[in-house]
Amino acid sequence: MLAVAQLSAGARWRGARADAEVLLNAAGRQLLTGLCGVEEDVLARALPSWGQEDAKLSAGQNGVPAAAWRTGGTVAFGCRLCTARRTGQELRTVRYAPRWERACVRHGRWLLDADAHQPLEHLNLRGLPEVVAAQRRWAKVARRAVRAGVKPERVFALA
């Protein structure tokens, strides 16, 4: 059975969070692979945090399956309209995307952080065509930044 890291003293359970994920150590990933009957590379593609570990997990576990909860990071709500287009169902989804990749240019939406108590999933960009146009140009800007030795996130922060 997986040993789940305990909440710190005084922490209260406030329900499910859209930005919560479980990190597994190597033994935990092996156990889950065996339980699911799915190859590890398939799970790695489906679960973006698959290969990530928390320092608490790697310290002295000696091959014992372990897991830790993590919240936050680069988790954003996905575009429900894009999800419906791909799956046929308009479902709430989350995706791993840095802030500079949060605009859905197809549907004119800025996708918000998927944090604990966020009632909104997106902001309407239909009245701001310059934001959508900037998102379309972003890949070119990011390539130029990398060639110039600057991290794309620094360029985004400056903009």
PDB file of C-alpha atoms in Angstrom:
ATOM      1  CA  MET A   1       0.000   0.000   0.000  1.00  0.00           C
ATOM      2  CA  LEU A   2       1.211   3.523  -0.695  1.00  0.00           C
ATOM      3  CA  ALA A   3       2.277   5.607   2.265  1.00  0.00           C
ATOM      4  CA  VAL A   4       0.811   9.076   1.784  1.00  0.00           C
ATOM      5  CA  ALA A   5       2.621  12.032   3.322  1.00  0.00           C
ATOM      6  CA  GLN A   6       0.677  13.425   6.258  1.00  0.00           C
ATOM      7  CA  LEU A   7      -0.705  16.943   6.327  1.00  0.00           C
ATOM      8  CA  SER A   8       1.164  19.288   8.605  1.00  0.00           C
ATOM      9  CA  ALA A   9      -0.268  19.815  12.068  1.00  0.00           C
ATOM     10  CA  GLY A  10      -3.061  22.344  12.004  1.00  0.00           C
ATOM     11  CA  ALA A  11      -3.837  21.842   8.311  1.00  0.00           C
ATOM     12  CA  ARG A  12      -7.511  21.293   7.548  1.00  0.00           C
ATOM     13  CA  TRP A  13      -9.052  19.323   4.717  1.00  0.00           C
ATOM     14  CA  ARG A  14     -11.040  21.714   2.548  1.00  0.00           C
ATOM     15  CA  GLY A  15     -12.163  19.326  -0.159  1.00  0.00           C
ATOM     16  CA  ALA A  16     -10.790  18.435  -3.555  1.00  0.00           C
ATOM     17  CA  ARG A  17      -8.527  20.886  -5.366  1.00  0.00           C
ATOM     18  CA  ALA A  18      -8.289  21.101  -9.132  1.00  0.00           C
ATOM     19  CA  ASP A  19      -4.542  21.744  -8.901  1.00  0.00           C
ATOM     20  CA  ALA A  20      -3.727  18.787  -6.619  1.00  0.00           C
ATOM     21  CA  GLU A  21      -1.629  15.888  -7.792  1.00  0.00           C
ATOM     22  CA  VAL A  22       0.149  12.929  -6.287  1.00  0.00           C
ATOM     23  CA  LEU A  23       3.871  12.403  -6.751  1.00  0.00           C
ATOM     24  CA  LEU A  24       5.120   8.833  -6.537  1.00  0.00           C
ATOM     25  CA  ASN A  25       8.614   7.554  -5.900  1.00  0.00           C
ATOM     26  CA  ALA A  26      10.078   4.913  -8.256  1.00  0.00           C
ATOM     27  CA  ALA A  27       8.671   2.012  -6.199  1.00  0.00           C
ATOM     28  CA  GLY A  28       5.245   3.687  -6.128  1.00  0.00           C
ATOM     29  CA  ARG A  29       5.293   4.145  -9.906  1.00  0.00           C
ATOM     30  CA  GLN A  30       6.192   0.457 -10.340  1.00  0.00           C
ATOM     31  CA  LEU A  31       3.343  -0.565  -8.048  1.00  0.00           C
ATOM     32  CA  LEU A  32       0.816   1.610  -9.893  1.00  0.00           C
ATOM     33  CA  THR A  33       2.014   0.285 -13.249  1.00  0.00           C
ATOM     34  CA  GLY A  34       1.428  -3.270 -12.021  1.00  0.00           C
ATOM     35  CA  LEU A  35      -1.975  -2.478 -10.526  1.00  0.00           C
ATOM     36  CA  CYS A  36      -3.191  -0.719 -13.680  1.00  0.00           C
ATOM     37  CA  GLY A  37      -1.737  -3.227 -16.114  1.00  0.00           C
ATOM     38  CA  VAL A  38      -0.566  -0.307 -18.243  1.00  0.00           C
ATOM     39  CA  GLU A  39       2.977   0.236 -19.457  1.00  0.00           C
ATOM     40  CA  GLU A  40       5.002   2.933 -17.738  1.00  0.00           C
ATOM     41  CA  ASP A  41       5.517   5.001 -20.911  1.00  0.00           C
ATOM     42  CA  VAL A  42       1.731   5.204 -21.374  1.00  0.00           C
ATOM     43  CA  LEU A  43       1.267   6.472 -17.817  1.00  0.00           C
ATOM     44  CA  ALA A  44       4.133   8.944 -18.313  1.00  0.00           C
ATOM     45  CA  ARG A  45       2.317  10.475 -21.308  1.00  0.00           C
ATOM     46  CA  ALA A  46      -1.026  10.570 -19.486  1.00  0.00           C
ATOM     47  CA  LEU A  47       0.262  11.907 -16.147  1.00  0.00           C
ATOM     48  CA  PRO A  48       2.585  14.925 -16.518  1.00  0.00           C
ATOM     49  CA  SER A  49       3.955  14.586 -12.988  1.00  0.00           C
ATOM     50  CA  TRP A  50       4.834  10.898 -13.506  1.00  0.00           C
ATOM     51  CA  GLY A  51       8.623  11.248 -13.360  1.00  0.00           C
ATOM     52  CA  GLN A  52       8.759  13.999 -10.741  1.00  0.00           C
ATOM     53  CA  GLU A  53       9.634  13.243  -7.149  1.00  0.00           C
ATOM     54  CA  ASP A  54       9.461  15.193  -3.941  1.00  0.00           C
ATOM     55  CA  ALA A  55      12.551  15.382  -1.715  1.00  0.00           C
ATOM     56  CA  LYS A  56      10.492  13.795   1.088  1.00  0.00           C
ATOM     57  CA  LEU A  57       9.941  10.704  -1.066  1.00  0.00           C
ATOM     58  CA  SER A  58      13.529   9.997  -1.988  1.00  0.00           C
ATOM     59  CA  ALA A  59      14.920  10.367   1.545  1.00  0.00           C
ATOM     60  CA  GLY A  60      15.416   6.961   3.128  1.00  0.00           C
ATOM     61  CA  GLN A  61      12.516   5.006   1.595  1.00  0.00           C
ATOM     62  CA  ASN A  62      14.652   1.977   0.586  1.00  0.00           C
ATOM     63  CA  GLY A  63      12.357   0.729  -2.161  1.00  0.00           C
ATOM     64  CA  VAL A  64       9.110   1.241  -0.227  1.00  0.00           C
ATOM     65  CA  PRO A  65       6.288   2.681  -2.362  1.00  0.00           C
ATOM     66  CA  ALA A  66       5.509   6.219  -1.223  1.00  0.00           C
ATOM     67  CA  ALA A  67       3.467   9.189  -2.393  1.00  0.00           C
ATOM     68  CA  ALA A  68       3.187  12.888  -1.580  1.00  0.00           C
ATOM     69  CA  TRP A  69       0.479  15.433  -2.370  1.00  0.00           C
ATOM     70  CA  ARG A  70       1.475  18.577  -4.192  1.00  0.00           C
ATOM     71  CA  THR A  71      -0.625  21.589  -5.102  1.00  0.00           C
ATOM     72  CA  GLY A  72      -0.078  24.558  -7.353  1.00  0.00           C
ATOM     73  CA  GLY A  73       2.597  24.878  -9.961  1.00  0.00           C
ATOM     74  CA  THR A  74       1.802  25.349 -13.599  1.00  0.00           C
ATOM     75  CA  VAL A  75      -1.666  23.836 -13.537  1.00  0.00           C
ATOM     76  CA  ALA A  76      -4.402  25.722 -15.385  1.00  0.00           C
ATOM     77  CA  PHE A  77      -7.951  24.955 -16.338  1.00  0.00           C
ATOM     78  CA  GLY A  78      -8.299  23.653 -19.863  1.00  0.00           C
ATOM     79  CA  CYS A  79     -10.685  25.101 -22.416  1.00  0.00           C
ATOM     80  CA  ARG A  80     -14.020  23.279 -22.099  1.00  0.00           C
ATOM     81  CA  LEU A  81     -14.838  23.994 -25.747  1.00  0.00           C
ATOM     82  CA  CYS A  82     -11.564  22.415 -26.930  1.00  0.00           C
ATOM     83  CA  THR A  83     -12.223  19.431 -24.646  1.00  0.00           C
ATOM     84  CA  ALA A  84     -15.735  19.064 -26.095  1.00  0.00           C
ATOM     85  CA  ARG A  85     -14.326  19.252 -29.619  1.00  0.00           C
ATOM     86  CA  ARG A  86     -11.888  16.409 -28.900  1.00  0.00           C
ATOM     87  CA  THR A  87     -14.017  14.188 -26.670  1.00  0.00           C
ATOM     88  CA  GLY A  88     -17.617  15.075 -27.472  1.00  0.00           C
ATOM     89  CA  GLN A  89     -18.228  16.101 -23.850  1.00  0.00           C
ATOM     90  CA  GLU A  90     -17.853  19.530 -22.267  1.00  0.00           C
ATOM     91  CA  LEU A  91     -15.878  18.542 -19.163  1.00  0.00           C
ATOM     92  CA  ARG A  92     -13.776  20.443 -16.662  1.00  0.00           C
ATOM     93  CA  THR A  93     -10.146  19.695 -17.383  1.00  0.00           C
ATOM     94  CA  VAL A  94      -6.781  20.869 -16.150  1.00  0.00           C
ATOM     95  CA  ARG A  95      -3.559  21.131 -18.091  1.00  0.00           C
ATOM     96  CA  TYR A  96       0.058  21.823 -17.379  1.00  0.00           C
ATOM     97  CA  ALA A  97       0.906  25.093 -19.094  1.00  0.00           C
ATOM     98  CA  PRO A  98       3.052  28.066 -18.180  1.00  0.00           C
ATOM     99  CA  ARG A  99       1.239  31.389 -18.056  1.00  0.00           C
ATOM    100  CA  TRP A 100       2.534  32.460 -21.460  1.00  0.00           C
ATOM    101  CA  GLU A 101       0.669  29.544 -23.065  1.00  0.00           C
ATOM    102  CA  ARG A 102      -2.684  30.129 -21.357  1.00  0.00           C
ATOM    103  CA  ALA A 103      -4.628  31.792 -24.186  1.00  0.00           C
ATOM    104  CA  CYS A 104      -6.923  29.545 -26.212  1.00  0.00           C
ATOM    105  CA  VAL A 105      -6.675  31.300 -29.563  1.00  0.00           C
ATOM    106  CA  ARG A 106      -9.403  29.143 -31.111  1.00  0.00           C
ATOM    107  CA  HIS A 107     -12.056  30.213 -28.610  1.00  0.00           C
ATOM    108  CA  GLY A 108     -10.667  33.535 -27.351  1.00  0.00           C
ATOM    109  CA  ARG A 109     -10.244  32.539 -23.709  1.00  0.00           C
ATOM    110  CA  TRP A 110      -7.526  33.195 -21.142  1.00  0.00           C
ATOM    111  CA  LEU A 111      -7.273  30.026 -19.023  1.00  0.00           C
ATOM    112  CA  LEU A 112      -6.925  30.718 -15.314  1.00  0.00           C
ATOM    113  CA  ASP A 113      -4.912  28.943 -12.625  1.00  0.00           C
ATOM    114  CA  ALA A 114      -6.633  25.828 -11.338  1.00  0.00           C
ATOM    115  CA  ASP A 115      -6.309  26.578  -7.659  1.00  0.00           C
ATOM    116  CA  ALA A 116      -8.332  25.666  -4.625  1.00  0.00           C
ATOM    117  CA  HIS A 117     -11.361  27.900  -4.684  1.00  0.00           C
ATOM    118  CA  GLN A 118     -11.326  29.399  -8.163  1.00  0.00           C
ATOM    119  CA  PRO A 119     -14.927  29.653  -9.422  1.00  0.00           C
ATOM    120  CA  LEU A 120     -13.868  30.939 -12.866  1.00  0.00           C
ATOM    121  CA  GLU A 121     -12.060  28.771 -15.394  1.00  0.00           C
ATOM    122  CA  HIS A 122     -11.377  31.418 -18.038  1.00  0.00           C
ATOM    123  CA  LEU A 123     -11.673  35.063 -18.999  1.00  0.00           C
ATOM    124  CA  ASN A 124     -13.278  36.069 -22.281  1.00  0.00           C
ATOM    125  CA  LEU A 125     -10.742  37.614 -24.697  1.00  0.00           C
ATOM    126  CA  ARG A 126     -13.145  38.355 -27.534  1.00  0.00           C
ATOM    127  CA  GLY A 127     -12.937  42.080 -26.808  1.00  0.00           C
ATOM    128  CA  LEU A 128      -9.118  41.926 -26.659  1.00  0.00           C
ATOM    129  CA  PRO A 129      -7.928  40.686 -30.064  1.00  0.00           C
ATOM    130  CA  GLU A 130      -4.402  41.957 -29.352  1.00  0.00           C
ATOM    131  CA  VAL A 131      -3.982  39.324 -26.611  1.00  0.00           C
ATOM    132  CA  VAL A 132      -4.984  36.525 -28.979  1.00  0.00           C
ATOM    133  CA  ALA A 133      -2.662  37.946 -31.677  1.00  0.00           C
ATOM    134  CA  ALA A 134       0.191  38.092 -29.146  1.00  0.00           C
ATOM    135  CA  GLN A 135      -0.409  34.436 -28.236  1.00  0.00           C
ATOM    136  CA  ARG A 136      -0.192  33.485 -31.914  1.00  0.00           C
ATOM    137  CA  ARG A 137       3.180  35.273 -32.167  1.00  0.00           C
ATOM    138  CA  TRP A 138       4.514  33.891 -28.886  1.00  0.00           C
ATOM    139  CA  ALA A 139       6.334  30.835 -30.298  1.00  0.00           C
ATOM    140  CA  LYS A 140       8.431  33.082 -32.548  1.00  0.00           C
ATOM    141  CA  VAL A 141       9.184  35.447 -29.654  1.00  0.00           C
ATOM    142  CA  ALA A 142      10.199  32.526 -27.409  1.00  0.00           C
ATOM    143  CA  ARG A 143      12.574  31.146 -30.069  1.00  0.00           C
ATOM    144  CA  ARG A 144      14.204  34.571 -30.428  1.00  0.00           C
ATOM    145  CA  ALA A 145      14.577  34.853 -26.663  1.00  0.00           C
ATOM    146  CA  VAL A 146      16.283  31.466 -26.423  1.00  0.00           C
ATOM    147  CA  ARG A 147      18.664  32.371 -29.274  1.00  0.00           C
ATOM    148  CA  ALA A 148      19.514  35.579 -27.417  1.00  0.00           C
ATOM    149  CA  GLY A 149      20.207  33.625 -24.205  1.00  0.00           C
ATOM    150  CA  VAL A 150      17.122  34.854 -22.355  1.00  0.00           C
ATOM    151  CA  LYS A 151      14.547  32.601 -20.738  1.00  0.00           C
ATOM    152  CA  PRO A 152      11.078  32.955 -22.314  1.00  0.00           C
ATOM    153  CA  GLU A 153       9.467  33.429 -18.883  1.00  0.00           C
ATOM    154  CA  ARG A 154      11.602  36.572 -18.370  1.00  0.00           C
ATOM    155  CA  VAL A 155      10.340  37.982 -21.681  1.00  0.00           C
ATOM    156  CA  PHE A 156       6.750  37.222 -20.668  1.00  0.00           C
ATOM    157  CA  ALA A 157       7.220  38.872 -17.273  1.00  0.00           C
ATOM    158  CA  LEU A 158       8.639  41.975 -18.930  1.00  0.00           C
ATOM    159  CA  ALA A 159       5.749  42.139 -21.408  1.00  0.00           C
TER     160      ALA A 159
END
